[in-house]
Tab-separated table of C-alpha atoms in Angstrom:
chain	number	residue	atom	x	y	z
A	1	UNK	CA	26.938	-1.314	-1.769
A	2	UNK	CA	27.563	2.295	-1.339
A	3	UNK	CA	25.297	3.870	1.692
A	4	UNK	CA	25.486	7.600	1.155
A	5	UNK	CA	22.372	9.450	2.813
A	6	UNK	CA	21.145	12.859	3.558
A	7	UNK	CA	22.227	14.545	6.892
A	8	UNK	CA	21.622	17.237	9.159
A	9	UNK	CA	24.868	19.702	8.386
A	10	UNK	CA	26.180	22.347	10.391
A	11	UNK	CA	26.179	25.904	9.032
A	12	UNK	CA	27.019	30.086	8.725
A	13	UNK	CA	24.235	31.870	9.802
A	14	UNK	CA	25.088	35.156	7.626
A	15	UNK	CA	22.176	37.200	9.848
A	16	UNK	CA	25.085	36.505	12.475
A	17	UNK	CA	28.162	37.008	10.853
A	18	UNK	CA	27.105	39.722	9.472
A	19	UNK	CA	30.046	39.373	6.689
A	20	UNK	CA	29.764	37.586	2.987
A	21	UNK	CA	30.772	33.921	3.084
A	22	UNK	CA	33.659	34.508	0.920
A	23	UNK	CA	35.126	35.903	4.380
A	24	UNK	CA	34.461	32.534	6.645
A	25	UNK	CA	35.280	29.744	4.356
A	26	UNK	CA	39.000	28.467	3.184
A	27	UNK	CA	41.101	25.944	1.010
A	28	UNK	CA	41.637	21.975	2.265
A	29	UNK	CA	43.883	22.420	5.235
A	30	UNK	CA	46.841	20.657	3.249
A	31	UNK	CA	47.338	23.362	0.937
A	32	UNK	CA	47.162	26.131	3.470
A	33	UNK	CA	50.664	28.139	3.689
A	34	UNK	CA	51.343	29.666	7.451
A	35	UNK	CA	51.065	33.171	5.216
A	36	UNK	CA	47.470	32.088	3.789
A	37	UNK	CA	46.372	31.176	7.441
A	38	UNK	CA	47.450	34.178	8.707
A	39	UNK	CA	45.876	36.375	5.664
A	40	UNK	CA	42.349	33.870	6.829
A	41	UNK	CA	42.924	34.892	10.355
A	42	UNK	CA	42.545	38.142	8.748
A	43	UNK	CA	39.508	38.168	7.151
A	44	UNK	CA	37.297	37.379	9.668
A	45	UNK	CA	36.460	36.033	13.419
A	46	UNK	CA	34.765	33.281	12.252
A	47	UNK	CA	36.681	32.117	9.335
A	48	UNK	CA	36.737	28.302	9.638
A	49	UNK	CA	40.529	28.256	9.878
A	50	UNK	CA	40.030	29.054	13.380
A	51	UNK	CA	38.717	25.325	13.719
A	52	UNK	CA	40.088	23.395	10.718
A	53	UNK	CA	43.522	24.568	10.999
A	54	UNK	CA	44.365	26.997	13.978
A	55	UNK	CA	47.132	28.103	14.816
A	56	UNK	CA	50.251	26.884	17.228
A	57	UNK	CA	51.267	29.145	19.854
A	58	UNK	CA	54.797	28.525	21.756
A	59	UNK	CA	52.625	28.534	25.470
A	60	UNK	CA	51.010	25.354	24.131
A	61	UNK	CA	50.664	22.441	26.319
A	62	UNK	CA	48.517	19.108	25.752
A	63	UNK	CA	45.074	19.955	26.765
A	64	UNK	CA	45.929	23.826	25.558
A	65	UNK	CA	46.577	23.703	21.974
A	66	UNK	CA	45.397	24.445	18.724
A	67	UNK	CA	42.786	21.270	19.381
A	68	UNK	CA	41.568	22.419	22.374
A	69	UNK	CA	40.669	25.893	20.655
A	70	UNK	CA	38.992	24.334	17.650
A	71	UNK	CA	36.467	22.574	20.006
A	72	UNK	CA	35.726	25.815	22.251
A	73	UNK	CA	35.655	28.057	19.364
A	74	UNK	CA	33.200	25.447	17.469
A	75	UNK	CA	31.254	25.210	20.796
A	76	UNK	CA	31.130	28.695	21.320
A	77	UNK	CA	29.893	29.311	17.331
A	78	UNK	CA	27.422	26.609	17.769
A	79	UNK	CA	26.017	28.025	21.031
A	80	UNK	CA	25.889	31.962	19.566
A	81	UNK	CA	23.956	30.215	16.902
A	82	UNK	CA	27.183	31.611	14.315
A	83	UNK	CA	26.814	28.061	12.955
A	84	UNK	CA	23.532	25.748	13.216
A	85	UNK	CA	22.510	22.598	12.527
A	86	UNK	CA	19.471	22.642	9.428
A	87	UNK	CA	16.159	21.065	10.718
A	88	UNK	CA	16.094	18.941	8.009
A	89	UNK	CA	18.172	16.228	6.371
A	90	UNK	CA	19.420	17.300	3.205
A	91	UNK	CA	21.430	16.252	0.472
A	92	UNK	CA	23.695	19.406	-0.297
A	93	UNK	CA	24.417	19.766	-4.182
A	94	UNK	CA	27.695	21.116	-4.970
A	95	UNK	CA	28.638	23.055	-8.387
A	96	UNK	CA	31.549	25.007	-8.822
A	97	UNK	CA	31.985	26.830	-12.359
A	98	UNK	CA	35.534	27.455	-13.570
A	99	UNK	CA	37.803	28.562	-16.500
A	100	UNK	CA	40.438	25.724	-17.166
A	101	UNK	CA	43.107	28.809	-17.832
A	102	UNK	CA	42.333	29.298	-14.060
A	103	UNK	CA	44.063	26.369	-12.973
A	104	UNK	CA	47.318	26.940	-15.717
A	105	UNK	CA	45.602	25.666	-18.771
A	106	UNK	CA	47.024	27.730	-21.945
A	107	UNK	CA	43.242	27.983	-23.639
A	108	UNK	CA	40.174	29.137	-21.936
A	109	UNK	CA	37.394	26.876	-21.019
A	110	UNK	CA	34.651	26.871	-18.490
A	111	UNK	CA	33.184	24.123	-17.502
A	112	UNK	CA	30.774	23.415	-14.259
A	113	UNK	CA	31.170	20.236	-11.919
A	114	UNK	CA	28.472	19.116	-9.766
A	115	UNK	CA	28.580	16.845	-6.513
A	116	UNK	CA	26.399	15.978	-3.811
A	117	UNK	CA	27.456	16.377	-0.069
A	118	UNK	CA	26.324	13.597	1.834
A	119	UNK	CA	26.973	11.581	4.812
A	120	UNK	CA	28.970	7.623	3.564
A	121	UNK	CA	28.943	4.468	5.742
A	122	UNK	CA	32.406	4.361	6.590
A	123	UNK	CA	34.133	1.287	5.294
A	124	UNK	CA	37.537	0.382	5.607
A	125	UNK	CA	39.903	0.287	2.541
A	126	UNK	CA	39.072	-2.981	1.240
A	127	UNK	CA	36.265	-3.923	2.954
A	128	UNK	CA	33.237	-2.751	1.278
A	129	UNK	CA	32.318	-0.342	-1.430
A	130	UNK	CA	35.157	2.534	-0.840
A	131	UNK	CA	38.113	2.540	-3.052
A	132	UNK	CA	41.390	4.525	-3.185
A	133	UNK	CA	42.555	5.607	-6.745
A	134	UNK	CA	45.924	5.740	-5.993
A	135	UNK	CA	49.291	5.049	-3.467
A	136	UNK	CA	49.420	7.814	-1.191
A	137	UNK	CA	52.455	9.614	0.945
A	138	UNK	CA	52.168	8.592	4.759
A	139	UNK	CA	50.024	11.686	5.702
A	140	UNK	CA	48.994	13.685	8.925
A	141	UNK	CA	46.759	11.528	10.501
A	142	UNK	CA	47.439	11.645	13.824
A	143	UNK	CA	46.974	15.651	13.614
A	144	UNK	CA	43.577	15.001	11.508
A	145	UNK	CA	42.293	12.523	14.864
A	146	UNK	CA	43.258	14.757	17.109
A	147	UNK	CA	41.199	17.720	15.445
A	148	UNK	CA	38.453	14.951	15.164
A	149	UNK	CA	38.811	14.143	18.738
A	150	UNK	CA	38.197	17.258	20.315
A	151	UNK	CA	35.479	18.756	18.062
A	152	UNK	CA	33.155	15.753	17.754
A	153	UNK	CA	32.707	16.805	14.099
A	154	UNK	CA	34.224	16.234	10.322
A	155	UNK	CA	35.146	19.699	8.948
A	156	UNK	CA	36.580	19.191	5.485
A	157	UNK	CA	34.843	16.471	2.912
A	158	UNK	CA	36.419	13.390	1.230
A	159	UNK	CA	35.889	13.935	-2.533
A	160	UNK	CA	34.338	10.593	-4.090
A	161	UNK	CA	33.722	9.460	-7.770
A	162	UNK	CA	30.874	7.587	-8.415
A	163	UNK	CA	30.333	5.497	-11.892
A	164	UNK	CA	27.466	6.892	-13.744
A	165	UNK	CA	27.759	5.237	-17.253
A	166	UNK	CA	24.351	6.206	-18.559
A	167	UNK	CA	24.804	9.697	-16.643
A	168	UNK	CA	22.090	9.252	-14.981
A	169	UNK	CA	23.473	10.402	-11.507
A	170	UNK	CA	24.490	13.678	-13.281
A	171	UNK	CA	21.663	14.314	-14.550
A	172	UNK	CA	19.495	14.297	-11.350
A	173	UNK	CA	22.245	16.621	-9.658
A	174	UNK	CA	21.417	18.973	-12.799
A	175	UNK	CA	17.845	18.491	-12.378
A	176	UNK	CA	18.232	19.257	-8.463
A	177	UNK	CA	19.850	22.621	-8.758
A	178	UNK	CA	16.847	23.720	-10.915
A	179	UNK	CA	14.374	23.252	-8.290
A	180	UNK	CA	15.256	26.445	-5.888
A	181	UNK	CA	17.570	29.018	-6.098
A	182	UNK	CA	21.208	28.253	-4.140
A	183	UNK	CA	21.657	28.652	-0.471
A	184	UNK	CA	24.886	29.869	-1.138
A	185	UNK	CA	27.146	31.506	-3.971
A	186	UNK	CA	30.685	32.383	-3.537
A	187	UNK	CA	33.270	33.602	-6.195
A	188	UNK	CA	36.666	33.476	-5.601
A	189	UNK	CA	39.717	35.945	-5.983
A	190	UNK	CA	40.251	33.359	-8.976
A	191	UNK	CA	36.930	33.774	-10.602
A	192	UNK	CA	36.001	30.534	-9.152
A	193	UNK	CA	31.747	30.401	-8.467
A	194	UNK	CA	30.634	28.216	-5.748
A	195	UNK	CA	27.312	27.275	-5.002
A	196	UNK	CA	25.677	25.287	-2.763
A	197	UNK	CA	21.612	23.749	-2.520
A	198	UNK	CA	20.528	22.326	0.977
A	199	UNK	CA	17.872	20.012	-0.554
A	200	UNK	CA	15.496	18.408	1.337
A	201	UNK	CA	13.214	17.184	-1.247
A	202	UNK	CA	12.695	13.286	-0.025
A	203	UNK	CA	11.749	11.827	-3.937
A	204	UNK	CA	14.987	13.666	-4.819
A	205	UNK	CA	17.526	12.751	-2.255
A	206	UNK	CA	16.123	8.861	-2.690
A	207	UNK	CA	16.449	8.841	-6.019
A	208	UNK	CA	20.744	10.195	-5.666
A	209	UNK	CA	20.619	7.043	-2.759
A	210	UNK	CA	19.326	4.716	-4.750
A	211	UNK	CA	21.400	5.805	-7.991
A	212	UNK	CA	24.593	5.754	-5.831
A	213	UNK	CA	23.729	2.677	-4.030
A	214	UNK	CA	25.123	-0.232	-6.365
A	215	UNK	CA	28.092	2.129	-7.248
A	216	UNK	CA	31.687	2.090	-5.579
A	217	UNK	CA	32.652	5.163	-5.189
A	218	UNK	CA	36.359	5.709	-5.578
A	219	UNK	CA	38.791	8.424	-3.677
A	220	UNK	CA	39.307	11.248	-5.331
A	221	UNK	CA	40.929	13.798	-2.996
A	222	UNK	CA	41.165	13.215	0.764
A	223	UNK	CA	42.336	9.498	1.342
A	224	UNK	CA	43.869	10.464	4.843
A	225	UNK	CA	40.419	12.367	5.949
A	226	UNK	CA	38.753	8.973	5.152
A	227	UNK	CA	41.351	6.767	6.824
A	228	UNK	CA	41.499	9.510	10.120
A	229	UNK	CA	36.986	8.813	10.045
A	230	UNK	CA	37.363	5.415	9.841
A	231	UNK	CA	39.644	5.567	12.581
A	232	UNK	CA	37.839	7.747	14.931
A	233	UNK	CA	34.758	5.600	14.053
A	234	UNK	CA	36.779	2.373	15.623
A	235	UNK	CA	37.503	4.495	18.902
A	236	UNK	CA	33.822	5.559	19.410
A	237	UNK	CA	32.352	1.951	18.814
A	238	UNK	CA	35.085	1.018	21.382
A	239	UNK	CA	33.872	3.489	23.610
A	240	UNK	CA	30.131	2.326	23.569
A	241	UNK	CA	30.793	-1.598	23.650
A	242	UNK	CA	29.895	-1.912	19.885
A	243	UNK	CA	32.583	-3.251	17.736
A	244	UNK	CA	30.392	-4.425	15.005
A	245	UNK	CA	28.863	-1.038	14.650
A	246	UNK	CA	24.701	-2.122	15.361
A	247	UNK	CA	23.956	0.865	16.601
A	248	UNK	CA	23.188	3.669	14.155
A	249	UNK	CA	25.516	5.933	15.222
A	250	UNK	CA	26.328	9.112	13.646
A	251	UNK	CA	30.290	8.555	13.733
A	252	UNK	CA	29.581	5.891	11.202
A	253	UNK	CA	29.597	7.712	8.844
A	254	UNK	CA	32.103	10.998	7.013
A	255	UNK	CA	31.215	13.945	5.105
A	256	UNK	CA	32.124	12.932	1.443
A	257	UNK	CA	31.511	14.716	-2.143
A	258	UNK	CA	30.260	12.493	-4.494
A	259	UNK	CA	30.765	13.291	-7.796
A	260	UNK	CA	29.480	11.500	-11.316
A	261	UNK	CA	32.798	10.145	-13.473
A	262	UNK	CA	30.332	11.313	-16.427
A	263	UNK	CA	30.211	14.879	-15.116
A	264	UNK	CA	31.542	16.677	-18.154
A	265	UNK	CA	33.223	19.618	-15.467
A	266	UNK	CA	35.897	16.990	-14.216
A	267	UNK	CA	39.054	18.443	-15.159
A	268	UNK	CA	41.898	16.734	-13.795
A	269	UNK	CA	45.774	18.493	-13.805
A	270	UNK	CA	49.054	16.380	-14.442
A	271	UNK	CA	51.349	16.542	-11.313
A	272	UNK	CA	54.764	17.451	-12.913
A	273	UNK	CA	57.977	15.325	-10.771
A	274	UNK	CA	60.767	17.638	-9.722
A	275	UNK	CA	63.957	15.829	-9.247
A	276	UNK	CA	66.598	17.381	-6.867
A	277	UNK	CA	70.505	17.754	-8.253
A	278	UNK	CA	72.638	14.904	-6.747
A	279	UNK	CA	76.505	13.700	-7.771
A	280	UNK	CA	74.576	10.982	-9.335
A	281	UNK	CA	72.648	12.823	-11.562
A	282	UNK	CA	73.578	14.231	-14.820
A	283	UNK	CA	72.152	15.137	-18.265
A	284	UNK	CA	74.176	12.977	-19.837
A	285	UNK	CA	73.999	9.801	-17.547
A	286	UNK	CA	70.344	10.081	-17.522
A	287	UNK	CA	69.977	10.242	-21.523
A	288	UNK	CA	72.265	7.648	-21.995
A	289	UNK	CA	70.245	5.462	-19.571
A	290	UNK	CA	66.668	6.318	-21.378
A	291	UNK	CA	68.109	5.897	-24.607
A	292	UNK	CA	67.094	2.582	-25.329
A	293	UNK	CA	63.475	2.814	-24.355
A	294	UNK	CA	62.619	6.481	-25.277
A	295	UNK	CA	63.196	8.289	-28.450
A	296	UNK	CA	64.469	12.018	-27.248
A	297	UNK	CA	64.012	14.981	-29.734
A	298	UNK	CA	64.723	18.487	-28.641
A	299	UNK	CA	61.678	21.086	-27.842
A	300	UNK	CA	60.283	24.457	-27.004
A	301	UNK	CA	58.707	25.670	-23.704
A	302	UNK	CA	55.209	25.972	-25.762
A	303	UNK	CA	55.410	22.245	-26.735
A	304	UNK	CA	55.972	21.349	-23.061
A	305	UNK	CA	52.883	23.069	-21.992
A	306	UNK	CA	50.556	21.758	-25.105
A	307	UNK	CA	52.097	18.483	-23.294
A	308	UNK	CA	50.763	19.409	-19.891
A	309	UNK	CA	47.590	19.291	-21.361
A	310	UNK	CA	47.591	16.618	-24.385
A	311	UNK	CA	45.541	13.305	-23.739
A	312	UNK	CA	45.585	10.940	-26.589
A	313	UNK	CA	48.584	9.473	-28.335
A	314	UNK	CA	51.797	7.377	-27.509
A	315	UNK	CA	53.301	7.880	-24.025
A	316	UNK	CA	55.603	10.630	-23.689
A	317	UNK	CA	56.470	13.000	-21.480
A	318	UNK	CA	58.882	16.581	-21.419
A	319	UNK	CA	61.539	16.840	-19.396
A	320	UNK	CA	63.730	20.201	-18.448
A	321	UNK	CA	66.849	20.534	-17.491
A	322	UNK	CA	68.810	22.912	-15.864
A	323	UNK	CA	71.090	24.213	-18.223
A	324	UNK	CA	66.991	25.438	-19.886
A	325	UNK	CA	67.377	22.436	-22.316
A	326	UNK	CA	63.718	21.291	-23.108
A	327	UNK	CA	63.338	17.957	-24.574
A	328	UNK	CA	60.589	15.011	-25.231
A	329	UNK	CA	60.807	11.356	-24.276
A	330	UNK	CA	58.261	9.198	-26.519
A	331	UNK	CA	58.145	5.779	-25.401
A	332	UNK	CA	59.681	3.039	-27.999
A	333	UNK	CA	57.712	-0.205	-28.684
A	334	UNK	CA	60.564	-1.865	-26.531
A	335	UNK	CA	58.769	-0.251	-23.335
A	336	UNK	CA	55.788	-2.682	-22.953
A	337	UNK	CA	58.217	-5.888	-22.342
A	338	UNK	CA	60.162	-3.399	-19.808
A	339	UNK	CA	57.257	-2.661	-17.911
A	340	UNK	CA	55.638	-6.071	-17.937
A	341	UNK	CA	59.824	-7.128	-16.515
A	342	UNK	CA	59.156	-3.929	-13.976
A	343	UNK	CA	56.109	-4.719	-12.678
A	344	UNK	CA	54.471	-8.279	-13.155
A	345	UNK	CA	51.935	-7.769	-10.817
A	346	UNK	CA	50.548	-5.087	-12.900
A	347	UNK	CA	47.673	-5.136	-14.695
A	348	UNK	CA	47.888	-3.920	-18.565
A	349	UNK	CA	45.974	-0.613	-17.853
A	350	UNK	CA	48.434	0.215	-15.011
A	351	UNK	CA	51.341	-0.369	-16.598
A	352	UNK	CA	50.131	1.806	-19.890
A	353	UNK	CA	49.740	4.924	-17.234
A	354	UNK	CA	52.422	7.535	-18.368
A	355	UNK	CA	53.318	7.878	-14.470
A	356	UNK	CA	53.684	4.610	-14.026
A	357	UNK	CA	56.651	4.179	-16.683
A	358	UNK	CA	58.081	7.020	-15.378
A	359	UNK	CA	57.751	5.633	-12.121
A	360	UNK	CA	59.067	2.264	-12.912
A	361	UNK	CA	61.391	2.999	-16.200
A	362	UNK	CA	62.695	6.660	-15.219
A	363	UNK	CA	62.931	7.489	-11.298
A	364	UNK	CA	63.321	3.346	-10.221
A	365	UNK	CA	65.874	2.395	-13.004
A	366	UNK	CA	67.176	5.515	-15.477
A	367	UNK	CA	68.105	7.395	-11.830
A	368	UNK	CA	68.447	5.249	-9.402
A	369	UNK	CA	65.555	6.722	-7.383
A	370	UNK	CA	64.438	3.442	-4.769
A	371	UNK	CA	60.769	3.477	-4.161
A	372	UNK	CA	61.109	3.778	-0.355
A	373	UNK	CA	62.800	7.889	-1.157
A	374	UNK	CA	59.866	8.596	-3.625
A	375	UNK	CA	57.463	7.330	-1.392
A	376	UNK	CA	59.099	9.996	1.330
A	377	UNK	CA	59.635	12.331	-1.187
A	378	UNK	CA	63.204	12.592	-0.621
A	379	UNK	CA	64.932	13.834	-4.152
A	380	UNK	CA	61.546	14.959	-5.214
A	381	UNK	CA	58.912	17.710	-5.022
A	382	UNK	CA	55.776	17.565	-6.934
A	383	UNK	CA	53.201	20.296	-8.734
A	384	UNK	CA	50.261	20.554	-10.753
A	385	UNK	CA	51.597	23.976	-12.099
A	386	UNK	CA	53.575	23.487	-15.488
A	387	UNK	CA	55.016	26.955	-15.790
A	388	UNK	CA	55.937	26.634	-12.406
A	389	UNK	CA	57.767	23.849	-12.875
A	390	UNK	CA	59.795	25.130	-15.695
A	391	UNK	CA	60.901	27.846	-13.586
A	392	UNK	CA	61.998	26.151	-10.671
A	393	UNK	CA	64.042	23.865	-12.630
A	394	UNK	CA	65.655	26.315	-14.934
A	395	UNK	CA	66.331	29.439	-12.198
A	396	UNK	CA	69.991	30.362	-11.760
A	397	UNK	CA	69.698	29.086	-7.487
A	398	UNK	CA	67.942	26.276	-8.662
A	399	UNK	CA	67.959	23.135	-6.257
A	400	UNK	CA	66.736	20.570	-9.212
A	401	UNK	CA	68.723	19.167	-12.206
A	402	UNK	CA	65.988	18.394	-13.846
A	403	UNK	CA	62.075	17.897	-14.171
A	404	UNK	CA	59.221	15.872	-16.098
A	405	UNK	CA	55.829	17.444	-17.576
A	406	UNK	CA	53.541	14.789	-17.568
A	407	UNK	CA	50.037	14.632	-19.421
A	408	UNK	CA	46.877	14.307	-17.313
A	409	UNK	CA	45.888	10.871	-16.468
A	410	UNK	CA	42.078	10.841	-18.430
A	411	UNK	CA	38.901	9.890	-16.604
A	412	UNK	CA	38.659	6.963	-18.444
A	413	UNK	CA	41.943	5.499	-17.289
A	414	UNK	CA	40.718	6.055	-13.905
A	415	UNK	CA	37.571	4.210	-14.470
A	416	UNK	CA	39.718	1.134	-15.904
A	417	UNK	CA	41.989	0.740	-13.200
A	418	UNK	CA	38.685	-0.893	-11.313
A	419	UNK	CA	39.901	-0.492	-7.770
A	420	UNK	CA	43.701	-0.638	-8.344
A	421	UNK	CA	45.752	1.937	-6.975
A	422	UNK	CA	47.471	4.244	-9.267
A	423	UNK	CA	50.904	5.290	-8.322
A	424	UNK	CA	51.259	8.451	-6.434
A	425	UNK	CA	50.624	11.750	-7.917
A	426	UNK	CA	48.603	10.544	-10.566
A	427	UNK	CA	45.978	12.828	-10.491
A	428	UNK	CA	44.998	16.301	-9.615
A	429	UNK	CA	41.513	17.446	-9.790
A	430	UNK	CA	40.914	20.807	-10.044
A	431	UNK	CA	39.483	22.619	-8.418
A	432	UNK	CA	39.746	22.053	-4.710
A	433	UNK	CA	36.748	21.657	-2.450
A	434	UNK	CA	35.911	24.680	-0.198
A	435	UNK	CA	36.156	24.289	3.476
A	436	UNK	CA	33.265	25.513	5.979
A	437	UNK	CA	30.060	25.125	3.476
A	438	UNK	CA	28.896	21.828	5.381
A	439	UNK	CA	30.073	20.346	8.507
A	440	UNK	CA	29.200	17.428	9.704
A	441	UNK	CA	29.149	16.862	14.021
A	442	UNK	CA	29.526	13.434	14.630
């Protein structure tokens, strides 16, 4: 049973910061370059970098660092009245409306997803109602306490999927953004529009509990933010003799996005695999090794990005090289008895995931790739970005031999994995939440 309720969030007072809210908000901390922090910096005194991801100084010493700054600086907002908490609890409907050719689609599409930001009992992986959707890399967590630590507060959400077979949930979120006007829009340099509701309508927000209450709700984006809460939530019941968590306690719960898997604005990116020359790798050896499970035809560039974005059909995926050769690997009826060999454990709808034959049939066996370096991402980078990935294979100082374009993983192979964890990488959804609409203090 999923508990996800409304809460009391902290937030911009524009009458105070006297600047648009395009100028205090930013990305997830995780995809924030030291130029884009600095450009954030920039833009404004109380951008929310300042607190979610500040910056290091060489003077620093423990008890004078970038931690110790986020919690003064949020103290100091908090006491100016820059940021407040609402009066009232409120469920905080998300929607962000985007053109698919904004995120490296090749046709244009916009589509509009809708979430709710509420406040989840915190259950451990496992343990209850809250579900990862795939492996994940060994993460910053310890930086992600520490930031929790000092400012008492959850600053960037968890992004959650919620079953909704009869769309039910997705329609009330539609229904709830039609009762006011937003509290908030934003449009980004990308012509991304953000909105955001504070409602505090009490039929409403019981009727998203109750809808979300029977549901799991599975990880989308943010499985370390929800590990680092559940974490900090351990150390405060410690800290006031509760282990079993009886009192009500605010650090019980994390600030988490809940979106419908029926929402019709879920658009999820492949994450293309980047593999890094080595003496080991060659065209030829790895050809020769894929030969008997994958039929290989030559290709364009075009065909690789139609692939990028293809969904149906027999697995496949394109692979570069980089000598510019462009080629695609369809998977021969011999495959299913290799991957039921490769991984027994498996159910059927994990081992019919394109990235898990790569995974198990390409990088473990065709190149020799163990699963302890991919899961440190040694040999390997990863993007979302297909043209990107083309060029950084194919450029004359290129570091990779080669690279695979991979089709996005559908929604409905998420749903089917019920609760088992896809490999890494699987999934990209696009686009990224925005940082510094709703904080929660815990």
């Amino acid at each position: 049973m999923a508990i996800v309720k409304p809460f009391c969030a902290l937030r911009y007072d524009p009458k105070i910061t006297q600047t648009p809210m395009s100028a205090v908000i930013c990305p997830p901390y995780d995809v924030i370059t030291p130029t884009m922090q600095q450009a954030l910096y920039d833009k404004s005194p109380y951008n929310v970098i300042r607190v979610e991801l500040g910056q290091q100084n060489e003077s620093d010493t423990l008890g004078n660092d970038r931690y110790s700054r986020a919690a003064a600086t949020l103290n100091n907002w908090m006491r100016d009245r820059v940021i407040r908490l609402d009066e009232e609890q409120c469920f905080y409907l998300y929607e962000q409306t985007f053109d698919i050719a904004s995120g490296g689609a090749s046709r244009s599409r916009v589509v509009t997803r809708r979430g709710i930001f509420g406040a989840i009992k915190l259950e451990p992986f496992g343990t209850g109602s809250v579900f990862p959707h795939e492996e994940t890399f060994g993460g910053p967590k310890a930086d992600r306490l520490k930031l929790m630590q000092a400012c008492s507060a959850m600053l960037s959400p968890v992004f959650g999927l919620a079953p909704d077979e009869n769309n039910v949930l997705a329609e009330l979120l539609k229904k709830g953004g039609q009762q006011q006007a937003p509290n908030i829009e934003i449009v980004e340099e990308n012509g991304i529009i953000n909105k955001l509701w504070a409602i505090s309508n009490q039929e409403w927000c019981r009727a998203v509990a109750d809808e979300l209450r029977p549901r799991n709700i599975y990880i989308a984006d943010g499985h370390h933010r929800y590990e680092t809460a559940c974490s900090y939530r351990n150390e405060r019941r410690q800290t006031d003799h509760d282990p079993d968590g009886k009192l009500d306690r605010d650090y019980n719960y994390g600030l988490m996005l809940c979106v419908p898997m029926s929402d019709s604005g879920l658009y999820i990116l492949p994450t293309h695999r980047l593999i890094q020359a080595a003496p080991s790798i060659s065209k030829e050896t790895f050809l020769n090794a894929a030969a008997e499970l994958f039929e290989q035809r030559l290709t364009t560039e075009n065909d690789l990005l139609a692939i990028a974005e293809e969904e149906q059909g027999s697995i496949k995926f394109g692979v570069i090289f980089k000598d510019e050769t462009h080629m695609i690997l369809t998977a021969r009826p011999s495959v299913v008895a290799a991957m039921n060999k490769s991984a027994p454990k498996k159910s059927d709808a994990w081992r019919r995931l394109d990235v898990s034959v790569l995974q198990e049939l390409i990088l473990k066996n065709a190149l020799k790739l163990s699963e302890e370096k991919v899961l440190r991402k040694e040999g390997i980078s990863y993007t979302p970005n297909t043209k990107q990935a083309i060029t950084e294979v194919t450029a004359q100082d290129s570091r990779y031999a080669l690279g695979f374009i991979l089709r996005p993983t559908p929604i409905n192979q998420v749903v089917a994995m019920q609760g088992e964890k896809m490999p890494q990488k699987s999934t990209f959804f696009y686009p990224k939440l925005l940082t510094g609409l709703a904080l929660m203090k815990l």
